[in-house]
Amino acid sequence: MLINTKCNKCNESTKFVTGFWDGEGDTHGCLYDCKNTKCDVKQLREVADQEAVQKRLEIQRLNGKNGIYAGQLVALRKNAKVSIRKMAEISGCNVAEYCAYENERKAFNLEAYQKCINYLKQ
């Protein structure tokens, strides 16, 4: 939140809204980005984005090594019109964990993947 506070007070002419957030009670606000390459906040976000991409590539490599392809699973799920909640139940994990699997933020559990693939191929 401290980063967002810095953006809220900034008068950068290239600043623009990228999203919104809601909190408890009456707390809410905007998320900002800008084109200022010298901005400390922008530099921190770019480093974090690069690290996230590297982590995702590593997870894709691990999944591929185990014959797991999250993109294929997502396509099958959407084609079958099955919700993420239902897939989480089938795989035996919670919704947040299943979303992390699909979005490749976490390496897929092989057993959970097999349960999902088997369900979708029925």
PDB file of C-alpha atoms in Angstrom:
ATOM      1  CA  MET A   1       0.000   0.000   0.000  1.00  0.00           C
ATOM      2  CA  LEU A   2       2.925   2.366   0.573  1.00  0.00           C
ATOM      3  CA  ILE A   3       3.787   2.157  -3.119  1.00  0.00           C
ATOM      4  CA  ASN A   4       0.218   3.051  -4.053  1.00  0.00           C
ATOM      5  CA  THR A   5       0.316   5.991  -1.620  1.00  0.00           C
ATOM      6  CA  LYS A   6       3.391   7.313  -3.415  1.00  0.00           C
ATOM      7  CA  CYS A   7       1.558   7.033  -6.761  1.00  0.00           C
ATOM      8  CA  ASN A   8      -1.528   8.778  -5.353  1.00  0.00           C
ATOM      9  CA  LYS A   9       0.550  11.834  -4.389  1.00  0.00           C
ATOM     10  CA  CYS A  10       2.589  11.880  -7.611  1.00  0.00           C
ATOM     11  CA  ASN A  11       1.868  14.595 -10.216  1.00  0.00           C
ATOM     12  CA  GLU A  12       3.571  12.782 -13.127  1.00  0.00           C
ATOM     13  CA  SER A  13       1.928  13.961 -16.358  1.00  0.00           C
ATOM     14  CA  THR A  14       1.982  10.469 -17.890  1.00  0.00           C
ATOM     15  CA  LYS A  15       0.206   8.861 -14.893  1.00  0.00           C
ATOM     16  CA  PHE A  16      -2.892   6.799 -15.742  1.00  0.00           C
ATOM     17  CA  VAL A  17      -5.317   4.494 -13.920  1.00  0.00           C
ATOM     18  CA  THR A  18      -4.745   0.763 -14.459  1.00  0.00           C
ATOM     19  CA  GLY A  19      -7.268  -0.638 -12.003  1.00  0.00           C
ATOM     20  CA  PHE A  20      -9.395  -0.152  -8.932  1.00  0.00           C
ATOM     21  CA  TRP A  21      -9.470  -1.717  -5.481  1.00  0.00           C
ATOM     22  CA  ASP A  22     -12.066  -1.991  -2.737  1.00  0.00           C
ATOM     23  CA  GLY A  23     -11.350  -2.576   0.898  1.00  0.00           C
ATOM     24  CA  GLU A  24     -13.359  -2.961   4.042  1.00  0.00           C
ATOM     25  CA  GLY A  25     -15.870  -0.304   4.900  1.00  0.00           C
ATOM     26  CA  ASP A  26     -15.441   2.833   2.849  1.00  0.00           C
ATOM     27  CA  THR A  27     -11.844   2.247   1.722  1.00  0.00           C
ATOM     28  CA  HIS A  28     -11.218   2.121  -2.011  1.00  0.00           C
ATOM     29  CA  GLY A  29      -8.960   3.642  -4.612  1.00  0.00           C
ATOM     30  CA  CYS A  30      -7.152   3.405  -7.930  1.00  0.00           C
ATOM     31  CA  LEU A  31      -3.997   1.655  -9.043  1.00  0.00           C
ATOM     32  CA  TYR A  32      -1.721   3.738 -11.236  1.00  0.00           C
ATOM     33  CA  ASP A  33       1.054   3.341 -13.762  1.00  0.00           C
ATOM     34  CA  CYS A  34       3.055   5.894 -15.740  1.00  0.00           C
ATOM     35  CA  LYS A  35       5.531   6.220 -18.588  1.00  0.00           C
ATOM     36  CA  ASN A  36       8.264   7.797 -16.442  1.00  0.00           C
ATOM     37  CA  THR A  37      11.185   5.341 -16.675  1.00  0.00           C
ATOM     38  CA  LYS A  38      13.012   7.170 -13.858  1.00  0.00           C
ATOM     39  CA  CYS A  39      10.160   6.577 -11.399  1.00  0.00           C
ATOM     40  CA  ASP A  40      11.223   4.313  -8.509  1.00  0.00           C
ATOM     41  CA  VAL A  41       7.788   2.696  -8.311  1.00  0.00           C
ATOM     42  CA  LYS A  42       7.752   1.926 -12.045  1.00  0.00           C
ATOM     43  CA  GLN A  43      11.236   0.425 -11.824  1.00  0.00           C
ATOM     44  CA  LEU A  44      10.168  -1.780  -8.883  1.00  0.00           C
ATOM     45  CA  ARG A  45       7.105  -2.969 -10.800  1.00  0.00           C
ATOM     46  CA  GLU A  46       9.153  -3.775 -13.904  1.00  0.00           C
ATOM     47  CA  VAL A  47      11.623  -5.833 -11.859  1.00  0.00           C
ATOM     48  CA  ALA A  48       8.721  -7.672 -10.183  1.00  0.00           C
ATOM     49  CA  ASP A  49       7.109  -8.294 -13.584  1.00  0.00           C
ATOM     50  CA  GLN A  50      10.356  -9.707 -14.980  1.00  0.00           C
ATOM     51  CA  GLU A  51      10.737 -11.977 -11.961  1.00  0.00           C
ATOM     52  CA  ALA A  52       7.143 -13.192 -12.355  1.00  0.00           C
ATOM     53  CA  VAL A  53       7.767 -14.018 -16.029  1.00  0.00           C
ATOM     54  CA  GLN A  54      10.915 -15.974 -15.130  1.00  0.00           C
ATOM     55  CA  LYS A  55       9.046 -17.875 -12.423  1.00  0.00           C
ATOM     56  CA  ARG A  56       6.209 -18.685 -14.822  1.00  0.00           C
ATOM     57  CA  LEU A  57       8.685 -19.970 -17.426  1.00  0.00           C
ATOM     58  CA  GLU A  58      10.287 -22.202 -14.792  1.00  0.00           C
ATOM     59  CA  ILE A  59       6.878 -23.554 -13.783  1.00  0.00           C
ATOM     60  CA  GLN A  60       6.036 -24.196 -17.461  1.00  0.00           C
ATOM     61  CA  ARG A  61       9.309 -26.101 -17.793  1.00  0.00           C
ATOM     62  CA  LEU A  62       8.565 -28.199 -14.700  1.00  0.00           C
ATOM     63  CA  ASN A  63       5.002 -28.879 -15.826  1.00  0.00           C
ATOM     64  CA  GLY A  64       6.159 -29.811 -19.339  1.00  0.00           C
ATOM     65  CA  LYS A  65       8.763 -32.154 -17.915  1.00  0.00           C
ATOM     66  CA  ASN A  66       5.883 -34.006 -16.219  1.00  0.00           C
ATOM     67  CA  GLY A  67       3.676 -33.956 -19.333  1.00  0.00           C
ATOM     68  CA  ILE A  68       1.427 -31.272 -17.853  1.00  0.00           C
ATOM     69  CA  TYR A  69       0.147 -28.480 -20.087  1.00  0.00           C
ATOM     70  CA  ALA A  70      -1.946 -25.926 -18.209  1.00  0.00           C
ATOM     71  CA  GLY A  71      -2.958 -24.126 -21.408  1.00  0.00           C
ATOM     72  CA  GLN A  72      -4.416 -27.333 -22.820  1.00  0.00           C
ATOM     73  CA  LEU A  73      -6.328 -27.930 -19.590  1.00  0.00           C
ATOM     74  CA  VAL A  74      -7.721 -24.392 -19.635  1.00  0.00           C
ATOM     75  CA  ALA A  75      -8.864 -24.812 -23.249  1.00  0.00           C
ATOM     76  CA  LEU A  76     -10.551 -28.138 -22.455  1.00  0.00           C
ATOM     77  CA  ARG A  77     -12.225 -26.664 -19.369  1.00  0.00           C
ATOM     78  CA  LYS A  78     -13.554 -23.655 -21.235  1.00  0.00           C
ATOM     79  CA  ASN A  79     -14.711 -25.782 -24.160  1.00  0.00           C
ATOM     80  CA  ALA A  80     -16.597 -28.055 -21.748  1.00  0.00           C
ATOM     81  CA  LYS A  81     -18.003 -24.977 -19.956  1.00  0.00           C
ATOM     82  CA  VAL A  82     -16.795 -26.196 -16.566  1.00  0.00           C
ATOM     83  CA  SER A  83     -16.196 -23.624 -13.830  1.00  0.00           C
ATOM     84  CA  ILE A  84     -12.941 -23.161 -11.983  1.00  0.00           C
ATOM     85  CA  ARG A  85     -14.788 -23.949  -8.745  1.00  0.00           C
ATOM     86  CA  LYS A  86     -15.886 -27.331 -10.153  1.00  0.00           C
ATOM     87  CA  MET A  87     -12.339 -28.096 -11.328  1.00  0.00           C
ATOM     88  CA  ALA A  88     -11.009 -27.233  -7.872  1.00  0.00           C
ATOM     89  CA  GLU A  89     -13.462 -29.720  -6.347  1.00  0.00           C
ATOM     90  CA  ILE A  90     -12.460 -32.404  -8.856  1.00  0.00           C
ATOM     91  CA  SER A  91      -8.747 -31.850  -8.286  1.00  0.00           C
ATOM     92  CA  GLY A  92      -9.161 -31.872  -4.507  1.00  0.00           C
ATOM     93  CA  CYS A  93      -7.778 -28.398  -3.874  1.00  0.00           C
ATOM     94  CA  ASN A  94      -9.216 -24.984  -3.101  1.00  0.00           C
ATOM     95  CA  VAL A  95     -10.131 -22.446  -5.764  1.00  0.00           C
ATOM     96  CA  ALA A  96      -7.102 -20.201  -5.143  1.00  0.00           C
ATOM     97  CA  GLU A  97      -4.705 -23.125  -5.508  1.00  0.00           C
ATOM     98  CA  TYR A  98      -6.419 -24.331  -8.677  1.00  0.00           C
ATOM     99  CA  CYS A  99      -6.233 -20.815 -10.167  1.00  0.00           C
ATOM    100  CA  ALA A 100      -2.511 -20.749  -9.371  1.00  0.00           C
ATOM    101  CA  TYR A 101      -2.151 -24.032 -11.279  1.00  0.00           C
ATOM    102  CA  GLU A 102      -4.049 -22.749 -14.334  1.00  0.00           C
ATOM    103  CA  ASN A 103      -2.213 -19.412 -14.361  1.00  0.00           C
ATOM    104  CA  GLU A 104       1.120 -21.171 -13.900  1.00  0.00           C
ATOM    105  CA  ARG A 105       1.976 -19.442 -10.653  1.00  0.00           C
ATOM    106  CA  LYS A 106       2.400 -22.875  -9.063  1.00  0.00           C
ATOM    107  CA  ALA A 107       3.612 -26.163 -10.535  1.00  0.00           C
ATOM    108  CA  PHE A 108       0.637 -28.481 -11.139  1.00  0.00           C
ATOM    109  CA  ASN A 109       0.218 -31.454  -8.841  1.00  0.00           C
ATOM    110  CA  LEU A 110       0.348 -34.496 -11.159  1.00  0.00           C
ATOM    111  CA  GLU A 111      -2.469 -36.332  -9.387  1.00  0.00           C
ATOM    112  CA  ALA A 112      -4.736 -33.255  -9.469  1.00  0.00           C
ATOM    113  CA  TYR A 113      -3.923 -32.719 -13.162  1.00  0.00           C
ATOM    114  CA  GLN A 114      -4.807 -36.316 -14.020  1.00  0.00           C
ATOM    115  CA  LYS A 115      -8.133 -36.044 -12.192  1.00  0.00           C
ATOM    116  CA  CYS A 116      -8.978 -32.879 -14.141  1.00  0.00           C
ATOM    117  CA  ILE A 117      -7.923 -34.258 -17.541  1.00  0.00           C
ATOM    118  CA  ASN A 118      -9.832 -37.493 -16.971  1.00  0.00           C
ATOM    119  CA  TYR A 119     -12.966 -35.557 -15.996  1.00  0.00           C
ATOM    120  CA  LEU A 120     -12.761 -33.262 -19.019  1.00  0.00           C
ATOM    121  CA  LYS A 121     -12.133 -36.097 -21.483  1.00  0.00           C
ATOM    122  CA  GLN A 122     -15.280 -37.969 -20.352  1.00  0.00           C
TER     123      GLN A 122
END
